[in-house]
CSV table of C-alpha atoms in Angstrom, one decimal:
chain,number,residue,atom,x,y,z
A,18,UNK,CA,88.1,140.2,110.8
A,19,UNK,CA,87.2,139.7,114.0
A,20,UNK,CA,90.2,139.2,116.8
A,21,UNK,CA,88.3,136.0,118.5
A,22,UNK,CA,89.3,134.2,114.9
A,23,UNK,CA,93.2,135.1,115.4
A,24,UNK,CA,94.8,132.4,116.9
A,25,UNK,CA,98.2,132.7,118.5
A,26,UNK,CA,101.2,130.0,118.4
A,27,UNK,CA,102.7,128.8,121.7
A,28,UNK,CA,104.9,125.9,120.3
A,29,UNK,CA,105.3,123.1,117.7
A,30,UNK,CA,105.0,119.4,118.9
A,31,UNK,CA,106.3,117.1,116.9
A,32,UNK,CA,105.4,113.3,117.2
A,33,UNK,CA,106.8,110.9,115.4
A,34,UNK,CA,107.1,106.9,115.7
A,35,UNK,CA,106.4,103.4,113.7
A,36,UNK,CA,103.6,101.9,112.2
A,37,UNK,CA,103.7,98.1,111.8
A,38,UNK,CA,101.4,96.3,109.5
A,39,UNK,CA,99.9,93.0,111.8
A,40,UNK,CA,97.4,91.9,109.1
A,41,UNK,CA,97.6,92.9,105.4
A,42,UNK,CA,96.8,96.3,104.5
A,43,UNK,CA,94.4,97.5,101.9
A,44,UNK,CA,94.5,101.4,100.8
A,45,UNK,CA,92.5,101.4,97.6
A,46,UNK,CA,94.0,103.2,95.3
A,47,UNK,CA,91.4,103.1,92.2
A,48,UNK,CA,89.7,100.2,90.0
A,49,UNK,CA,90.7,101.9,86.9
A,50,UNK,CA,94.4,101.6,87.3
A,51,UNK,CA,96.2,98.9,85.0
A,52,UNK,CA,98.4,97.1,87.7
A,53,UNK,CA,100.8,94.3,86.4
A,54,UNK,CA,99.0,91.0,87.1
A,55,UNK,CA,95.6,92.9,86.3
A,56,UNK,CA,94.6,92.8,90.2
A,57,UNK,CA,91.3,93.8,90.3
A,58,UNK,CA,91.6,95.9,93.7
A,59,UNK,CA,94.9,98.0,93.8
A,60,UNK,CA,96.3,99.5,96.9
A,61,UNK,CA,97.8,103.5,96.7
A,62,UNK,CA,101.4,103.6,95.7
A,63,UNK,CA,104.4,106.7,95.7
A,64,UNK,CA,104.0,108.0,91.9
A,65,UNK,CA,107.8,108.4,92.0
A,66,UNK,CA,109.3,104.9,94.2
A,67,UNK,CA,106.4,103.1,93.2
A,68,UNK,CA,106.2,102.1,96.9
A,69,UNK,CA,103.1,101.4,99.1
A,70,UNK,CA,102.2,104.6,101.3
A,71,UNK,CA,99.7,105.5,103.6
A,72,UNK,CA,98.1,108.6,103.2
A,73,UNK,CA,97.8,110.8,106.3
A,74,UNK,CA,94.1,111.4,105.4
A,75,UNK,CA,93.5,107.7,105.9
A,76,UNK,CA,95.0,108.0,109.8
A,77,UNK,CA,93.0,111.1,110.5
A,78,UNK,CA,90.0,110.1,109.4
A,79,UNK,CA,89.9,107.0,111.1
A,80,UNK,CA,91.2,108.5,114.1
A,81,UNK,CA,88.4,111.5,114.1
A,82,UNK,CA,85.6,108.7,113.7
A,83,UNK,CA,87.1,106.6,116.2
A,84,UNK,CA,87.8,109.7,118.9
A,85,UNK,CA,84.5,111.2,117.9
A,86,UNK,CA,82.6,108.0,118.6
A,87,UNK,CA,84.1,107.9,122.1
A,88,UNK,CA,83.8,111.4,123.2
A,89,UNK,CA,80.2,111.8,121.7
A,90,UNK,CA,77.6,112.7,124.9
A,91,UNK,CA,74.3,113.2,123.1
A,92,UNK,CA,73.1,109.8,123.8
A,93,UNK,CA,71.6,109.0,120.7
A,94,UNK,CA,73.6,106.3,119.2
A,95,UNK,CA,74.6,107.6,116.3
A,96,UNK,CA,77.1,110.6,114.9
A,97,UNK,CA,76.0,113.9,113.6
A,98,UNK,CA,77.9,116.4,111.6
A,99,UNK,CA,81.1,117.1,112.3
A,100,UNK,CA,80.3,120.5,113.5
A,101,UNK,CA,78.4,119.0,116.2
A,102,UNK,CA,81.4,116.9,117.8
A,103,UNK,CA,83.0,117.3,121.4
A,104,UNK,CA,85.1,120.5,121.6
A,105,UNK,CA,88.6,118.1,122.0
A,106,UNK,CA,88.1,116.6,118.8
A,107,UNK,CA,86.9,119.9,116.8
A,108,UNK,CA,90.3,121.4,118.0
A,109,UNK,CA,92.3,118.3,116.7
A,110,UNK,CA,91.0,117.6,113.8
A,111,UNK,CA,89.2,121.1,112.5
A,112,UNK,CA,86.3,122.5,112.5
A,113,UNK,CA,83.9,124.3,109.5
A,114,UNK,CA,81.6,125.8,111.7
A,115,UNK,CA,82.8,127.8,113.3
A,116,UNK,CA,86.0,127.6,111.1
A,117,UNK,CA,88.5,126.2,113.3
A,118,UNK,CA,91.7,124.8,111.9
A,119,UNK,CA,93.0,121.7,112.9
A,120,UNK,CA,96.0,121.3,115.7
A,121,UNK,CA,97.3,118.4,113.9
A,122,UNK,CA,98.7,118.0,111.0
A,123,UNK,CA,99.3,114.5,109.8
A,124,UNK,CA,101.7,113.4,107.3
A,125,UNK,CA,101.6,110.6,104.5
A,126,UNK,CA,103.6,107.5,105.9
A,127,UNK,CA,106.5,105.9,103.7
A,128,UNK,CA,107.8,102.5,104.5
A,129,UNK,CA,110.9,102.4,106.3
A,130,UNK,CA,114.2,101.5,104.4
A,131,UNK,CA,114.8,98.3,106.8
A,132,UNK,CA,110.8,97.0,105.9
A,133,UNK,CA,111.3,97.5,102.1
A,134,UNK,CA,114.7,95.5,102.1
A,135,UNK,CA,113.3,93.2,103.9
A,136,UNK,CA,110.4,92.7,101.5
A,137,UNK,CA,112.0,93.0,98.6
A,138,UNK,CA,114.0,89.4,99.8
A,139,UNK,CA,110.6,88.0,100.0
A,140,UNK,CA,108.8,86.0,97.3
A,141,UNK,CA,105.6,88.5,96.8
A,142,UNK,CA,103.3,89.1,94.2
A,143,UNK,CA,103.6,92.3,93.4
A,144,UNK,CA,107.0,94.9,94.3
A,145,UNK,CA,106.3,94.7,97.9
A,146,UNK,CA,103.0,93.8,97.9
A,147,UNK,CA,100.7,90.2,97.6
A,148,UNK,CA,97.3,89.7,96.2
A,149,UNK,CA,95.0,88.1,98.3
A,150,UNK,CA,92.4,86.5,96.2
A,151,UNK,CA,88.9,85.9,97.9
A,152,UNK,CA,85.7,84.6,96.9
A,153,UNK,CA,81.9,86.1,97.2
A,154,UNK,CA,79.3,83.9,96.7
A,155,UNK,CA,75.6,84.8,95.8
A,156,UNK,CA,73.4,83.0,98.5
A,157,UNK,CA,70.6,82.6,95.9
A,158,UNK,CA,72.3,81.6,93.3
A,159,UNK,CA,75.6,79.8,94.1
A,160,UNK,CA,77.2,82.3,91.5
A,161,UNK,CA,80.8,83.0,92.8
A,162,UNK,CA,82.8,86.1,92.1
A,163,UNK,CA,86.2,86.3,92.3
A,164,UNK,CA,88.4,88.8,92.9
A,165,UNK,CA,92.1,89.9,93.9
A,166,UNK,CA,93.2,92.4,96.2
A,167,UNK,CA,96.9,93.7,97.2
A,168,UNK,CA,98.0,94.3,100.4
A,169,UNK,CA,100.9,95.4,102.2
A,170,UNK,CA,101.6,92.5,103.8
A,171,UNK,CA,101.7,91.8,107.5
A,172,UNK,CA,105.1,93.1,109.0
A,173,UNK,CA,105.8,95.7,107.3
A,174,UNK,CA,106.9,99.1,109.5
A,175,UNK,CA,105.9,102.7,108.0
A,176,UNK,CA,107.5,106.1,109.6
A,177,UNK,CA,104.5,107.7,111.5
A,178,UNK,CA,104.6,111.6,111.8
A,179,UNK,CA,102.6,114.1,113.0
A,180,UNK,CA,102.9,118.2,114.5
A,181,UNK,CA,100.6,119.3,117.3
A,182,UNK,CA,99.7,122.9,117.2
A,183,UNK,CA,99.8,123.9,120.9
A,184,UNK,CA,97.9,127.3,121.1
A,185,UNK,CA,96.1,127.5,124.4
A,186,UNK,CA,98.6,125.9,127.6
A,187,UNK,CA,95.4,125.0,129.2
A,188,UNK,CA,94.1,123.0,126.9
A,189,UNK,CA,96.9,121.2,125.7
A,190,UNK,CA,97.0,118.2,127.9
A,191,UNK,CA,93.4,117.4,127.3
A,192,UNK,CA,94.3,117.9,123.9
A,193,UNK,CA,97.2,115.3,124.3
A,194,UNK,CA,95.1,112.9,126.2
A,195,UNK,CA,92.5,113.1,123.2
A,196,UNK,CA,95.1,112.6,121.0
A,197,UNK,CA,96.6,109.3,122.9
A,198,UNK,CA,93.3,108.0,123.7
A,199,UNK,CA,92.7,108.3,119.5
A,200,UNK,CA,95.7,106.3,118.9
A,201,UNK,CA,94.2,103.5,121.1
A,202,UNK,CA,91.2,103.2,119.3
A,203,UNK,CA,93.4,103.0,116.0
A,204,UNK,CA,95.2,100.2,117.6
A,205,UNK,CA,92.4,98.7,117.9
A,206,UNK,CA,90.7,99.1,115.0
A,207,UNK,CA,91.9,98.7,111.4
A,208,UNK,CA,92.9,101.3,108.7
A,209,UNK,CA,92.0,100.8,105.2
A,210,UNK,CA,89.2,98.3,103.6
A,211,UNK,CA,88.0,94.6,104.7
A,212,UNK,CA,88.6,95.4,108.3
A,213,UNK,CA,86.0,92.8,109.3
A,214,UNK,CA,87.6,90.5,107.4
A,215,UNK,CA,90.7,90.9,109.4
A,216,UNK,CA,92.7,93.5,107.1
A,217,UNK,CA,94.5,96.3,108.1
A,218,UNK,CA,95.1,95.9,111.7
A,219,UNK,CA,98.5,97.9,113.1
A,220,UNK,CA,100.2,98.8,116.2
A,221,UNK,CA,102.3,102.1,116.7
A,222,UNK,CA,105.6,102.0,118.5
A,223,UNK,CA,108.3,103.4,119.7
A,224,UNK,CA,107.0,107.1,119.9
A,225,UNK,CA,109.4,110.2,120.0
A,226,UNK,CA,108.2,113.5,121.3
A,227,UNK,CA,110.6,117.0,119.8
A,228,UNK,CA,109.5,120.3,120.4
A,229,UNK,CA,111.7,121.9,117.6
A,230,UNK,CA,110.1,125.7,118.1
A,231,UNK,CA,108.6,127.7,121.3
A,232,UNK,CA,107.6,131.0,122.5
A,233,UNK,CA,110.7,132.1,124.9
A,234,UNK,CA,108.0,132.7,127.4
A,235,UNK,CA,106.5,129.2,127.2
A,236,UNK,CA,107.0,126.5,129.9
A,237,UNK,CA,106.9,123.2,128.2
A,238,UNK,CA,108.7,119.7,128.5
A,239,UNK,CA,108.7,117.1,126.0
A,240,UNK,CA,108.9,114.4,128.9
A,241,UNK,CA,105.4,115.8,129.9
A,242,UNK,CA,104.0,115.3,126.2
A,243,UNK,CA,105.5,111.9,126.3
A,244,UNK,CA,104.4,110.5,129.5
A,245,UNK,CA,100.7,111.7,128.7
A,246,UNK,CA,101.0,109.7,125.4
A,247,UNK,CA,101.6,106.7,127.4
A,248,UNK,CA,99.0,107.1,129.6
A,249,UNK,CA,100.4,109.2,132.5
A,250,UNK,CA,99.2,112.3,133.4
């Protein structure tokens, strides 16, 4: 193995936060399930509290596209493979070739206690969840197809979590700025399905910077992290 592949560990950021739900949320999770009220579109559920989650996946996904979209310099209008994105986000979000690990490392988000009591008071569909029933219609032939979808519904907060890798000190603000800039674009994006209908838009708040583990030789403040996330330098 050659040394160039053997990364080294200057600290772990941790980031943490809330995710609030402004429009319902739809995080397919399967046609073939058999979900009380037979809802034809189901959304991804904890196999064990039966509550709505968010895999992390979904976040970085969307967050790569997004970040990828902005950073992209070739010009041509349209994304290659991810091999072939800007250096920032093939350090965030991994690479395969060359094969370079991601610095992040997202979590799946849980709805807070608080949001699920709060819910649970409410007069949904579903536990925690209403079905939003829409309507396509064939232009040609009139023929309308009904369907229902569940959503998380507007309001609802999730616990947002992610570690940063920091392995190089000089790259690590850029890698930061990447990072807020991506959460940005989420914001103003969607996550899930139907976004141009209006689904899934969100907001992150309240974020928390921790650095629980450093090198002793490593000169790092979590006010620095923080400020950068909101938009300092």
């Amino acid at each position: 193995m050659e040394q160039n592949n053997i990364r080294t560990l200057q600290a772990k950021v941790c980031i943490s936060g809330e995710l609030k739900i402004l429009t319902g949320m739809h995080i397919g999770g399967g046609g073939n399930t058999s979900a009380i009220g037979a809802v034809d579109s189901p959304i991804i559920r904890d196999s064990l509290t039966k509550c709505p989650v968010i895999p992390g996946s979904s976040i970085k996904g969307k967050m790569r596209t997004l970040l990828a979209k902005l950073y992209d310099k070739r010009g041509i209008g349209v994304l290659g493979r991810p091999d072939e994105d800007d250096d920032v986000v093939k350090r965030l979000f991994g690479s395969s070739e060359p094969i370079q690990p991601a610095r992040l490392q997202f979590f799946d988000l849980s709805m807070q206690k608080e949001s699920k009591e709060s819910i649970e008071k409410m007069d949904t569909d579903l536990y925690l969840t209403e079905v939003k029933f829409e309507n396509t219609i064939n232009r040609l032939t009139a023929q309308a197809n009904p369907r229902q979808i569940e959503r998380v519904p507007a309001g609802a907060v999730f616990s947002f979590k992610l570690i940063y890798n920091l392995e190089n000190m000089a790259e690590y603000e850029e890698d930061i700025k990447g990072l807020q800039q991506a959460i940005l674009l989420l914001e103003d994006d969607y996550i899930g399905g139907h976004g141009s209908r209006g689904y899934g838009r969100i907001e992150i708040n309240n974020l928390q910077v921790d650095i629980p583990i450093k090198r002793d030789d490593v000169s790092i403040g979590k006010e620095k992290i923080a400020a950068i996330l909101k938009g300092g330098k």
